[in-house]
Amino acid sequence: MEKFISVWVRDPRIQKNDFWHAHMDYEICIHTNSLCFTKKISCVRRRYSEFVWLRQKLQANSLLMVQLPELPPKNPFFSLNNAQQITKRMMGLQKFLELTLESNLLLSDSCLHLFLQSELGVSQIEACASGRTHYSVSQAVLRCGCKLQRFHSQEDLLETSRKESCDSDTVRNLNDAGH
């Protein structure tokens, strides 16, 4: 069987921080048969600023040995109510991930896997990837991936039935994350 990694960026949602502040986040779904991934099917939510962090982290970790694809540019006039801008950004984020996942060097980066398949925030991703947590990258992915609403495999259903809740000090509360 030929190796495949499919990635989708979809389902933009406005997350309100308070009365005056809000941001958009996007669902990232992965479906793969690649041995590089702990889970073969997963979905997480990320915001644009986290993509910016990921690109910077991947560039630093690869020691400039790989030219990373560009992200859609930051738009100071980005409107959470402009469907065309949101769609264009989503397409740009998806293209960034598709091109990133084509690089074998980048596929070996723990930060990429935690970004794509865990609910950890960026500081927890950095701590886990550098071995400063009591859990491994695989444990973070297996224990803290969000429940899949669109994809269900036998592996995920078994894991869900065995899964304990994630440590509250290691991941964002799923209720706070809008799930």
mmCIF file with all atom_site columns, N, CA and C in Angstrom, residues 128-155:
data_model
loop_
_atom_site.group_PDB
_atom_site.id
_atom_site.type_symbol
_atom_site.label_atom_id
_atom_site.label_alt_id
_atom_site.label_comp_id
_atom_site.label_asym_id
_atom_site.label_entity_id
_atom_site.label_seq_id
_atom_site.pdbx_PDB_ins_code
_atom_site.Cartn_x
_atom_site.Cartn_y
_atom_site.Cartn_z
_atom_site.occupancy
_atom_site.B_iso_or_equiv
_atom_site.pdbx_formal_charge
_atom_site.auth_seq_id
_atom_site.auth_comp_id
_atom_site.auth_asym_id
_atom_site.auth_atom_id
_atom_site.pdbx_PDB_model_num
ATOM 1  N N  . CYS A 1 128 ? 7.279   19.391 26.036 1.00 0.00 ? 128 CYS A N  1
ATOM 2  C CA . CYS A 1 128 ? 7.176   17.960 25.730 1.00 0.00 ? 128 CYS A CA 1
ATOM 3  C C  . CYS A 1 128 ? 8.226   17.545 24.713 1.00 0.00 ? 128 CYS A C  1
ATOM 4  N N  . ALA A 1 129 ? 8.389   18.324 23.661 1.00 0.00 ? 129 ALA A N  1
ATOM 5  C CA . ALA A 1 129 ? 9.349   17.983 22.600 1.00 0.00 ? 129 ALA A CA 1
ATOM 6  C C  . ALA A 1 129 ? 10.781  17.991 23.111 1.00 0.00 ? 129 ALA A C  1
ATOM 7  N N  . SER A 1 130 ? 11.051  18.784 24.140 1.00 0.00 ? 130 SER A N  1
ATOM 8  C CA . SER A 1 130 ? 12.409  18.836 24.682 1.00 0.00 ? 130 SER A CA 1
ATOM 9  C C  . SER A 1 130 ? 12.588  17.917 25.893 1.00 0.00 ? 130 SER A C  1
ATOM 10 N N  . GLY A 1 131 ? 11.576  17.095 26.186 1.00 0.00 ? 131 GLY A N  1
ATOM 11 C CA . GLY A 1 131 ? 11.700  16.108 27.265 1.00 0.00 ? 131 GLY A CA 1
ATOM 12 C C  . GLY A 1 131 ? 11.521  16.658 28.663 1.00 0.00 ? 131 GLY A C  1
ATOM 13 N N  . ARG A 1 132 ? 10.896  17.840 28.793 1.00 0.00 ? 132 ARG A N  1
ATOM 14 C CA . ARG A 1 132 ? 10.715  18.456 30.109 1.00 0.00 ? 132 ARG A CA 1
ATOM 15 C C  . ARG A 1 132 ? 9.332   18.181 30.709 1.00 0.00 ? 132 ARG A C  1
ATOM 16 N N  . THR A 1 133 ? 8.674   17.127 30.263 1.00 0.00 ? 133 THR A N  1
ATOM 17 C CA . THR A 1 133 ? 7.373   16.756 30.815 1.00 0.00 ? 133 THR A CA 1
ATOM 18 C C  . THR A 1 133 ? 7.428   15.309 31.284 1.00 0.00 ? 133 THR A C  1
ATOM 19 N N  . HIS A 1 134 ? 6.453   14.924 32.097 1.00 0.00 ? 134 HIS A N  1
ATOM 20 C CA . HIS A 1 134 ? 6.402   13.541 32.576 1.00 0.00 ? 134 HIS A CA 1
ATOM 21 C C  . HIS A 1 134 ? 5.747   12.601 31.572 1.00 0.00 ? 134 HIS A C  1
ATOM 22 N N  . TYR A 1 135 ? 5.398   13.107 30.407 1.00 0.00 ? 135 TYR A N  1
ATOM 23 C CA . TYR A 1 135 ? 4.778   12.299 29.356 1.00 0.00 ? 135 TYR A CA 1
ATOM 24 C C  . TYR A 1 135 ? 5.581   12.475 28.071 1.00 0.00 ? 135 TYR A C  1
ATOM 25 N N  . SER A 1 136 ? 5.542   11.461 27.228 1.00 0.00 ? 136 SER A N  1
ATOM 26 C CA . SER A 1 136 ? 6.250   11.489 25.950 1.00 0.00 ? 136 SER A CA 1
ATOM 27 C C  . SER A 1 136 ? 5.370   12.129 24.873 1.00 0.00 ? 136 SER A C  1
ATOM 28 N N  . VAL A 1 137 ? 5.957   12.348 23.708 1.00 0.00 ? 137 VAL A N  1
ATOM 29 C CA . VAL A 1 137 ? 5.205   12.879 22.571 1.00 0.00 ? 137 VAL A CA 1
ATOM 30 C C  . VAL A 1 137 ? 4.063   11.918 22.228 1.00 0.00 ? 137 VAL A C  1
ATOM 31 N N  . SER A 1 138 ? 4.363   10.632 22.147 1.00 0.00 ? 138 SER A N  1
ATOM 32 C CA . SER A 1 138 ? 3.322   9.648  21.825 1.00 0.00 ? 138 SER A CA 1
ATOM 33 C C  . SER A 1 138 ? 2.212   9.641  22.854 1.00 0.00 ? 138 SER A C  1
ATOM 34 N N  . GLN A 1 139 ? 2.569   9.714  24.128 1.00 0.00 ? 139 GLN A N  1
ATOM 35 C CA . GLN A 1 139 ? 1.544   9.753  25.173 1.00 0.00 ? 139 GLN A CA 1
ATOM 36 C C  . GLN A 1 139 ? 0.681   10.997 25.053 1.00 0.00 ? 139 GLN A C  1
ATOM 37 N N  . ALA A 1 140 ? 1.284   12.135 24.743 1.00 0.00 ? 140 ALA A N  1
ATOM 38 C CA . ALA A 1 140 ? 0.517   13.372 24.587 1.00 0.00 ? 140 ALA A CA 1
ATOM 39 C C  . ALA A 1 140 ? -0.465  13.247 23.431 1.00 0.00 ? 140 ALA A C  1
ATOM 40 N N  . VAL A 1 141 ? -0.009  12.648 22.336 1.00 0.00 ? 141 VAL A N  1
ATOM 41 C CA . VAL A 1 141 ? -0.885  12.473 21.174 1.00 0.00 ? 141 VAL A CA 1
ATOM 42 C C  . VAL A 1 141 ? -2.003  11.489 21.498 1.00 0.00 ? 141 VAL A C  1
ATOM 43 N N  . LEU A 1 142 ? -1.663  10.359 22.100 1.00 0.00 ? 142 LEU A N  1
ATOM 44 C CA . LEU A 1 142 ? -2.671  9.333  22.376 1.00 0.00 ? 142 LEU A CA 1
ATOM 45 C C  . LEU A 1 142 ? -3.655  9.750  23.460 1.00 0.00 ? 142 LEU A C  1
ATOM 46 N N  . ARG A 1 143 ? -3.205  10.459 24.476 1.00 0.00 ? 143 ARG A N  1
ATOM 47 C CA . ARG A 1 143 ? -4.062  10.792 25.604 1.00 0.00 ? 143 ARG A CA 1
ATOM 48 C C  . ARG A 1 143 ? -4.832  12.090 25.416 1.00 0.00 ? 143 ARG A C  1
ATOM 49 N N  . CYS A 1 144 ? -4.349  12.966 24.592 1.00 0.00 ? 144 CYS A N  1
ATOM 50 C CA . CYS A 1 144 ? -4.934  14.300 24.573 1.00 0.00 ? 144 CYS A CA 1
ATOM 51 C C  . CYS A 1 144 ? -5.485  14.743 23.233 1.00 0.00 ? 144 CYS A C  1
ATOM 52 N N  . GLY A 1 145 ? -5.550  13.870 22.247 1.00 0.00 ? 145 GLY A N  1
ATOM 53 C CA . GLY A 1 145 ? -6.177  14.249 20.983 1.00 0.00 ? 145 GLY A CA 1
ATOM 54 C C  . GLY A 1 145 ? -7.661  14.451 21.206 1.00 0.00 ? 145 GLY A C  1
ATOM 55 N N  . CYS A 1 146 ? -8.249  15.430 20.552 1.00 0.00 ? 146 CYS A N  1
ATOM 56 C CA . CYS A 1 146 ? -9.668  15.681 20.767 1.00 0.00 ? 146 CYS A CA 1
ATOM 57 C C  . CYS A 1 146 ? -10.496 14.550 20.180 1.00 0.00 ? 146 CYS A C  1
ATOM 58 N N  . LYS A 1 147 ? -11.690 14.393 20.687 1.00 0.00 ? 147 LYS A N  1
ATOM 59 C CA . LYS A 1 147 ? -12.594 13.360 20.176 1.00 0.00 ? 147 LYS A CA 1
ATOM 60 C C  . LYS A 1 147 ? -12.975 13.695 18.743 1.00 0.00 ? 147 LYS A C  1
ATOM 61 N N  . LEU A 1 148 ? -12.937 12.703 17.909 1.00 0.00 ? 148 LEU A N  1
ATOM 62 C CA . LEU A 1 148 ? -13.229 12.918 16.505 1.00 0.00 ? 148 LEU A CA 1
ATOM 63 C C  . LEU A 1 148 ? -14.727 12.967 16.281 1.00 0.00 ? 148 LEU A C  1
ATOM 64 N N  . GLN A 1 149 ? -15.158 13.980 15.582 1.00 0.00 ? 149 GLN A N  1
ATOM 65 C CA . GLN A 1 149 ? -16.575 14.113 15.323 1.00 0.00 ? 149 GLN A CA 1
ATOM 66 C C  . GLN A 1 149 ? -16.914 13.705 13.891 1.00 0.00 ? 149 GLN A C  1
ATOM 67 N N  . ARG A 1 150 ? -15.934 13.758 12.991 1.00 0.00 ? 150 ARG A N  1
ATOM 68 C CA . ARG A 1 150 ? -16.212 13.441 11.595 1.00 0.00 ? 150 ARG A CA 1
ATOM 69 C C  . ARG A 1 150 ? -15.616 12.109 11.165 1.00 0.00 ? 150 ARG A C  1
ATOM 70 N N  . PHE A 1 151 ? -14.567 11.666 11.817 1.00 0.00 ? 151 PHE A N  1
ATOM 71 C CA . PHE A 1 151 ? -13.907 10.423 11.457 1.00 0.00 ? 151 PHE A CA 1
ATOM 72 C C  . PHE A 1 151 ? -13.931 9.504  12.654 1.00 0.00 ? 151 PHE A C  1
ATOM 73 N N  . HIS A 1 152 ? -14.188 8.258  12.453 1.00 0.00 ? 152 HIS A N  1
ATOM 74 C CA . HIS A 1 152 ? -14.126 7.282  13.534 1.00 0.00 ? 152 HIS A CA 1
ATOM 75 C C  . HIS A 1 152 ? -13.501 6.012  12.981 1.00 0.00 ? 152 HIS A C  1
ATOM 76 N N  . SER A 1 153 ? -12.434 5.564  13.602 1.00 0.00 ? 153 SER A N  1
ATOM 77 C CA . SER A 1 153 ? -11.831 4.286  13.232 1.00 0.00 ? 153 SER A CA 1
ATOM 78 C C  . SER A 1 153 ? -11.932 3.362  14.431 1.00 0.00 ? 153 SER A C  1
ATOM 79 N N  . GLN A 1 154 ? -11.735 2.090  14.206 1.00 0.00 ? 154 GLN A N  1
ATOM 80 C CA . GLN A 1 154 ? -11.771 1.134  15.309 1.00 0.00 ? 154 GLN A CA 1
ATOM 81 C C  . GLN A 1 154 ? -10.724 1.501  16.359 1.00 0.00 ? 154 GLN A C  1
ATOM 82 N N  . GLU A 1 155 ? -9.532  1.924  15.889 1.00 0.00 ? 155 GLU A N  1
ATOM 83 C CA . GLU A 1 155 ? -8.446  2.334  16.797 1.00 0.00 ? 155 GLU A CA 1
ATOM 84 C C  . GLU A 1 155 ? -8.908  3.468  17.708 1.00 0.00 ? 155 GLU A C  1
#
